[in-house]
Amino acid sequence: MNATASPDMLALTDGHGRTASYLRISVTDRCDLRCSYCMAEIMRFMSHNDVLRLEEFYRLAALFIRHGVRKIRITGGEPLVRKNVMRLFEMLSVHLGNGDLDEVTVTTNGSQLSRYADALYGAGVRRINVSLDSLDADHYRTLTRHGDLRKVLTGIDRALQAGLKVKINAVAMRGRFEQDVGDLIRFAHGRAMDLTLIEEMPLGLVAHDRSRSFLSLASLEKDLGRRWTLTPVSASTGGPARYVRIDETGGKLGFIMPMSCNFCSTCNRIRLDCCGRLYTCMGNEGSVPLRAILRSTSSDDRLEAAIVEAVAQKPARHSFSVGNAVAIDRHMSVLGG
Ligand code: SAM
Ligand code: SF4
């Protein structure tokens, strides 16, 4: 398989003029935590046979790279609980080395980071996102249904020592989070890490009523603006987050508001779930199963045709709306954040 970018390859352009250059791969739907906004307490996970092997993920990734994908994020479930996951990072690192890829990143809950930080850096990863919603050990345990905050904090320290740039992600929810967010800001900015807040999205059935827990980041930003001096950062990151600088800390705070405001018009993302389904929009049910084609032939022609066709059909926008308990019958862990 030759993954070198070729000028005659079709770029992945959709019917609304957007080009897909950013691929997110969920390498497992399994996780060592059960965050209340993400999963139900008891989950049925995909069978091992249905989940792609690391070599299969790589074969697809290499195809996407040939079609112009420049950035890949490895996510899950918890990507760092996938057995031998470093093999995939190592295979992808070749494309960082030869300039076909700009970046390989990872989103993790941080529980295994102290074990993997050096290896990730060694495989060419330079930036990671760590999900952390509270700095109170008891509340963190409740929220994640058994997470150990100390492991995450140690993992973050190890990642910073390894030379990784760390961004903290936190899902905003009504109630306790509104008090805790100040500590998260001080913690992140005190270590020169950006913090991004994310609105809770109605993906999959969970134990609570999402219409009650939903906290609009537009209203939280107003509240934070009474406590801190927020100065808009004009430069766009190209992603869905909008950033402000907090004058008192000197750090950046991002807001991802899929529910309050729509950022679909500039979306350059496509996603592969752990079973090889290609989703061109996280907020729509539509997907194209690539696994059967992948396993039926060693030729890439049919895969390429399916991918080009799927991207061409990418929907104009997501279908979330506030008040839907479950807009999409799929947990975030299947497809990754
Ligand atoms: N396990 C890793 C982690 O937690 O970072 C990666 C996968 S997790 C599904 C990716 C991101 O999705 C995390 O930042 C998590 O907080 C976020 N997330 C999960 N469920 C969500 C939901 N219903 N709404 C908004 N964000 C969600
Ligand atoms: Fe696991 Fe990440 Fe979902 Fe939490 S948000 S349950 S860490 S996949």
Coordinates of C-alpha atoms and ligand atoms in Angstrom, one line a residue:
M1 CA 0.0 0.0 0.0
N2 CA 1.4 3.4 -1.0
A3 CA 0.2 6.3 1.0
T4 CA 2.2 9.0 -0.6
A5 CA 0.0 12.0 -1.6
S6 CA -0.5 12.1 -5.4
P7 CA -1.5 15.1 -7.4
D8 CA -4.1 13.2 -9.4
M9 CA -6.0 12.0 -6.3
L10 CA -9.4 13.5 -5.7
A11 CA -9.6 15.9 -2.8
L12 CA -12.4 15.1 -0.4
T13 CA -14.8 18.0 -1.2
D14 CA -18.5 18.0 -0.3
G15 CA -21.5 19.5 -2.0
H16 CA -21.3 22.7 0.1
G17 CA -17.7 23.5 -1.0
R18 CA -16.0 22.3 2.2
T19 CA -12.9 20.1 2.0
A20 CA -12.3 17.3 4.5
S21 CA -8.8 17.6 5.8
Y22 CA -9.2 16.5 9.4
L23 CA -9.9 12.8 10.3
R24 CA -10.8 11.7 13.8
I25 CA -10.5 8.0 14.4
S26 CA -12.2 6.3 17.4
V27 CA -10.0 3.2 18.0
T28 CA -12.3 1.7 20.6
D29 CA -15.7 2.3 22.2
R30 CA -14.4 0.9 25.5
C31 CA -13.3 3.1 28.4
D32 CA -12.1 2.8 32.0
L33 CA -14.5 5.6 33.0
R34 CA -18.2 6.1 32.7
C35 CA -18.6 9.9 32.6
S36 CA -22.3 10.6 33.3
Y37 CA -22.8 12.8 30.2
C38 CA -21.1 10.3 27.9
M39 CA -22.2 6.8 28.9
A40 CA -24.8 4.9 30.8
E41 CA -23.5 3.0 33.9
I42 CA -23.9 -0.3 32.1
M43 CA -22.9 -0.3 28.5
R44 CA -22.9 -2.9 25.8
F45 CA -19.7 -2.6 23.8
M46 CA -18.9 -3.7 20.3
S47 CA -17.6 -7.3 19.9
H48 CA -13.9 -7.6 19.3
N49 CA -14.5 -9.0 15.8
D50 CA -16.5 -6.0 14.8
V51 CA -13.9 -3.5 15.9
L52 CA -11.2 -2.8 13.3
R53 CA -7.6 -4.1 13.9
L54 CA -5.0 -1.4 14.2
E55 CA -3.6 -2.4 10.8
E56 CA -7.1 -1.9 9.3
F57 CA -7.3 1.6 10.9
Y58 CA -4.0 2.4 9.4
R59 CA -5.0 1.1 5.9
L60 CA -8.0 3.5 5.9
A61 CA -5.9 6.4 7.4
A62 CA -3.3 6.0 4.7
L63 CA -6.1 6.2 2.1
F64 CA -7.5 9.4 3.6
I65 CA -4.0 10.8 3.7
R66 CA -3.7 10.1 0.0
H67 CA -6.9 12.1 -0.5
G68 CA -5.7 15.2 1.3
V69 CA -6.3 14.6 5.0
R70 CA -3.5 16.5 6.8
K71 CA -4.5 16.0 10.5
I72 CA -5.6 12.9 12.4
R73 CA -6.9 12.8 15.9
I74 CA -7.0 9.5 17.8
T75 CA -9.9 9.2 20.1
G76 CA -12.4 6.7 21.5
G77 CA -13.8 5.6 24.0
E78 CA -10.5 5.8 25.8
P79 CA -7.9 5.4 23.1
L80 CA -5.1 4.7 25.6
V81 CA -6.9 1.5 26.9
R82 CA -6.8 0.0 23.4
K83 CA -4.2 -2.8 23.5
N84 CA -1.0 -2.0 21.6
V85 CA -2.4 1.4 20.5
M86 CA 1.1 2.8 20.2
R87 CA 1.5 0.6 17.1
L88 CA -1.0 2.9 15.3
F89 CA 0.8 6.0 16.4
E90 CA 4.0 4.5 15.2
M91 CA 2.6 3.6 11.7
L92 CA 1.2 7.1 11.4
S93 CA 4.4 8.8 12.4
V94 CA 5.9 7.8 9.1
H95 CA 3.5 10.3 7.4
L96 CA 4.6 13.0 9.9
G97 CA 8.2 12.3 8.9
N98 CA 7.6 12.5 5.2
G99 CA 5.4 15.6 5.3
D100 CA 2.1 13.9 4.2
L101 CA 0.5 14.8 7.6
D102 CA 0.8 18.0 9.6
E103 CA -0.3 16.6 12.9
V104 CA -1.3 13.5 14.8
T105 CA -3.1 14.3 18.1
V106 CA -5.0 12.4 20.8
T107 CA -8.0 13.0 23.1
T108 CA -7.7 11.2 26.3
N109 CA -9.2 11.1 29.8
G110 CA -5.7 11.1 31.1
S111 CA -6.0 8.0 33.3
Q112 CA -3.2 6.2 31.4
L113 CA -1.2 9.2 30.4
S114 CA 1.7 8.8 32.8
R115 CA 2.4 5.4 31.1
Y116 CA 2.2 6.8 27.5
A117 CA 3.3 10.4 27.6
D118 CA 6.9 9.7 26.5
A119 CA 5.9 7.2 23.8
L120 CA 3.4 9.6 22.3
Y121 CA 6.0 12.3 22.1
G122 CA 8.4 9.7 20.6
A123 CA 5.9 8.9 17.9
G124 CA 5.7 12.6 16.8
V125 CA 2.6 13.6 18.8
R126 CA 3.0 17.2 20.0
R127 CA -0.4 18.3 21.2
I128 CA -3.0 16.3 23.3
N129 CA -6.4 17.1 24.7
V130 CA -7.1 15.9 28.2
S131 CA -10.7 15.7 29.4
L132 CA -11.1 16.9 33.0
D133 CA -14.4 18.3 34.4
S134 CA -13.6 18.9 38.0
L135 CA -10.6 19.2 40.4
D136 CA -12.5 18.0 43.4
A137 CA -11.5 14.3 43.8
D138 CA -14.9 13.2 45.2
H139 CA -16.9 15.0 42.6
Y140 CA -14.6 13.7 39.8
R141 CA -15.2 10.2 41.1
T142 CA -19.0 10.7 41.1
L143 CA -19.0 12.3 37.6
T144 CA -16.8 9.6 36.0
R145 CA -18.4 6.9 38.2
H146 CA -15.0 5.7 39.6
G147 CA -12.2 7.9 38.1
D148 CA -9.1 8.7 40.2
L149 CA -8.3 12.4 39.9
R150 CA -4.7 11.8 41.1
K151 CA -3.9 9.6 38.1
V152 CA -5.1 12.2 35.7
L153 CA -3.2 15.0 37.4
T154 CA 0.0 12.9 37.4
G155 CA -0.6 12.1 33.8
I156 CA -0.9 15.7 32.9
D157 CA 2.4 16.5 34.7
R158 CA 4.1 13.7 32.9
A159 CA 2.8 14.9 29.5
L160 CA 4.0 18.4 30.2
Q161 CA 7.4 17.0 31.2
A162 CA 7.5 14.9 28.0
G163 CA 7.2 18.1 26.0
L164 CA 3.5 17.7 24.9
K165 CA 1.3 20.7 24.7
V166 CA -1.8 20.0 26.7
K167 CA -5.3 21.4 26.3
I168 CA -7.9 20.7 28.9
N169 CA -11.5 20.0 27.7
A170 CA -14.4 20.2 30.1
V171 CA -18.1 19.5 29.5
A172 CA -20.2 22.3 31.0
M173 CA -23.3 21.1 33.0
R174 CA -25.8 23.0 35.1
G175 CA -25.0 23.0 38.8
R176 CA -21.7 22.1 40.3
F177 CA -19.7 22.9 37.2
E178 CA -20.7 26.6 37.4
Q179 CA -18.8 26.7 40.7
D180 CA -15.9 24.5 39.7
V181 CA -15.1 26.2 36.4
G182 CA -13.1 28.9 38.2
D183 CA -10.7 26.3 39.7
L184 CA -10.3 24.7 36.3
I185 CA -9.4 28.0 34.8
R186 CA -6.8 28.7 37.5
F187 CA -5.4 25.1 37.2
A188 CA -5.1 25.1 33.4
H189 CA -3.8 28.6 33.0
G190 CA -1.4 28.2 35.9
R191 CA 0.3 25.5 33.8
A192 CA 0.2 27.4 30.5
M193 CA -2.6 25.1 29.2
D194 CA -5.6 26.3 27.3
L195 CA -9.0 25.3 28.6
T196 CA -12.0 24.6 26.3
L197 CA -15.5 24.3 27.5
I198 CA -18.0 22.1 25.6
E199 CA -21.7 22.2 25.6
E200 CA -23.3 18.9 26.5
M201 CA -24.7 17.2 23.3
P202 CA -27.6 14.8 23.2
L203 CA -25.7 11.7 22.0
G204 CA -27.0 8.4 23.4
L205 CA -29.2 7.7 26.4
V206 CA -27.6 8.5 29.8
A207 CA -29.0 8.3 33.3
H208 CA -30.0 12.0 33.6
D209 CA -32.4 14.2 31.7
R210 CA -30.1 16.3 29.4
S211 CA -32.7 19.0 29.0
R212 CA -32.2 19.7 32.7
S213 CA -28.4 19.4 32.8
F214 CA -27.8 21.5 29.7
L215 CA -25.9 24.6 30.5
S216 CA -25.7 27.2 27.7
L217 CA -22.1 28.4 27.3
A218 CA -23.5 31.7 26.1
S219 CA -24.9 32.2 29.6
L220 CA -21.9 30.8 31.3
E221 CA -19.6 33.2 29.4
K222 CA -21.8 36.1 30.5
D223 CA -21.4 34.9 34.1
L224 CA -17.6 34.5 33.8
G225 CA -17.4 38.0 32.3
R226 CA -18.7 39.3 35.6
R227 CA -15.9 37.5 37.5
W228 CA -13.0 37.9 35.0
T229 CA -11.9 40.2 32.2
L230 CA -12.5 38.3 28.9
T231 CA -10.9 39.7 25.8
P232 CA -11.9 38.1 22.5
V233 CA -9.0 36.4 20.6
S234 CA -9.5 37.4 17.0
A235 CA -7.3 34.7 15.3
S236 CA -9.5 31.7 14.2
T237 CA -8.1 28.3 15.1
G238 CA -9.9 26.8 12.2
G239 CA -11.8 24.6 14.6
P240 CA -15.2 25.0 16.3
A241 CA -13.9 26.7 19.4
R242 CA -14.1 30.5 19.8
Y243 CA -11.5 31.8 22.2
V244 CA -11.2 34.6 24.7
R245 CA -8.1 35.6 26.8
I246 CA -8.6 36.0 30.5
D247 CA -6.6 39.1 31.4
E248 CA -6.2 38.0 35.1
T249 CA -4.6 34.7 34.2
G250 CA -3.1 35.4 30.7
G251 CA -4.5 32.1 29.5
K252 CA -7.0 31.2 26.7
L253 CA -10.5 29.9 27.3
G254 CA -12.4 28.3 24.4
F255 CA -16.1 27.8 24.0
I256 CA -17.5 25.0 21.8
M257 CA -21.2 25.7 21.4
P258 CA -22.7 23.1 19.0
M259 CA -26.1 23.7 20.6
S260 CA -26.1 27.5 21.0
C261 CA -24.4 28.4 17.8
N262 CA -23.7 26.6 14.6
F263 CA -20.2 26.2 13.3
C264 CA -21.0 23.8 10.5
S265 CA -20.3 26.1 7.6
T266 CA -16.6 25.8 8.0
C267 CA -16.4 22.1 9.1
N268 CA -13.4 20.2 7.7
R269 CA -13.9 17.1 9.8
I270 CA -14.8 13.5 9.1
R271 CA -14.9 10.7 11.6
L272 CA -14.3 7.0 11.6
D273 CA -15.9 4.9 14.3
C274 CA -14.3 1.9 15.9
C275 CA -16.1 -0.5 13.5
G276 CA -15.0 1.4 10.4
R277 CA -18.1 3.4 9.8
L278 CA -17.4 6.8 8.2
Y279 CA -19.4 9.7 9.5
T280 CA -19.2 13.0 7.7
C281 CA -21.1 14.7 10.5
M282 CA -21.2 13.8 14.2
G283 CA -24.7 15.3 14.6
N284 CA -26.4 13.2 12.0
E285 CA -27.2 9.5 11.8
G286 CA -25.9 9.0 8.3
S287 CA -22.8 6.9 7.9
V288 CA -21.1 4.6 5.4
P289 CA -19.8 1.2 6.5
L290 CA -16.3 0.6 5.2
R291 CA -15.4 -2.5 7.1
A292 CA -17.0 -5.0 4.8
I293 CA -15.3 -3.5 1.8
L294 CA -12.0 -3.3 3.7
R295 CA -12.2 -6.9 4.6
S296 CA -13.4 -8.2 1.2
T297 CA -10.6 -6.9 -1.0
S298 CA -7.0 -5.8 -0.9
S299 CA -7.6 -3.3 -3.7
D300 CA -8.4 0.2 -2.5
D301 CA -10.7 1.2 -5.5
R302 CA -14.0 0.4 -3.9
L303 CA -13.0 2.0 -0.6
E304 CA -11.9 5.2 -2.4
A305 CA -15.2 5.4 -4.3
A306 CA -17.2 4.9 -1.1
I307 CA -15.2 7.6 0.7
V308 CA -15.4 10.1 -2.1
E309 CA -19.1 9.6 -2.5
A310 CA -19.8 9.8 1.3
V311 CA -17.9 13.1 1.7
A312 CA -19.7 14.5 -1.3
Q313 CA -23.0 13.9 0.6
K314 CA -21.8 15.6 3.8
P315 CA -24.9 17.3 5.4
A316 CA -24.9 21.1 5.5
R317 CA -25.3 21.1 9.3
H318 CA -25.9 19.0 12.4
S319 CA -29.4 18.1 13.7
F320 CA -29.0 18.8 17.4
S321 CA -31.4 21.0 19.2
V322 CA -31.7 21.9 22.9
G323 CA -34.5 20.0 24.6
N324 CA -33.9 16.7 22.7
A325 CA -33.0 14.1 25.4
V326 CA -31.5 12.0 22.7
A327 CA -31.0 13.6 19.3
I328 CA -28.7 10.9 18.1
D329 CA -29.0 7.3 19.3
R330 CA -25.2 6.8 19.6
H331 CA -23.0 7.5 22.5
M332 CA -20.1 9.9 22.1
S333 CA -17.7 7.0 23.0
V334 CA -18.5 5.1 19.8
L335 CA -17.4 7.9 17.5
G336 CA -15.2 10.0 19.7
G337 CA -15.3 13.6 20.5
Ligands
SAM1 N1 -12.1 9.2 26.5 C1 -11.5 10.3 25.9 C2 -11.8 11.6 26.7 O1 -12.7 11.5 27.5 O2 -11.2 12.6 26.4 C3 -11.8 10.5 24.4 C4 -13.2 10.2 24.0 S1 -14.4 11.3 24.7 C5 -15.9 10.7 23.9 C6 -14.1 12.8 23.8 C7 -14.7 14.1 24.3 O3 -16.1 14.0 24.2 C8 -14.4 14.4 25.8 O4 -13.8 15.6 25.9 C9 -15.7 14.3 26.5 O5 -15.8 15.2 27.6 C10 -16.6 14.7 25.3 N2 -18.0 14.2 25.5 C11 -18.4 13.0 25.7 N3 -19.8 12.9 25.7 C12 -20.2 14.2 25.5 C13 -21.5 14.8 25.3 N4 -22.6 14.1 25.4 N5 -21.5 16.1 25.0 C14 -20.4 16.8 24.9 N6 -19.2 16.3 25.0 C15 -19.1 15.0 25.3
SF4_2 FE1 -14.8 7.5 28.7 FE2 -14.1 9.8 27.5 FE3 -16.7 9.0 27.6 FE4 -15.6 9.8 29.8 S1 -15.9 11.1 28.0 S2 -16.8 7.9 29.5 S3 -13.5 9.2 29.5 S4 -15.0 8.0 26.5

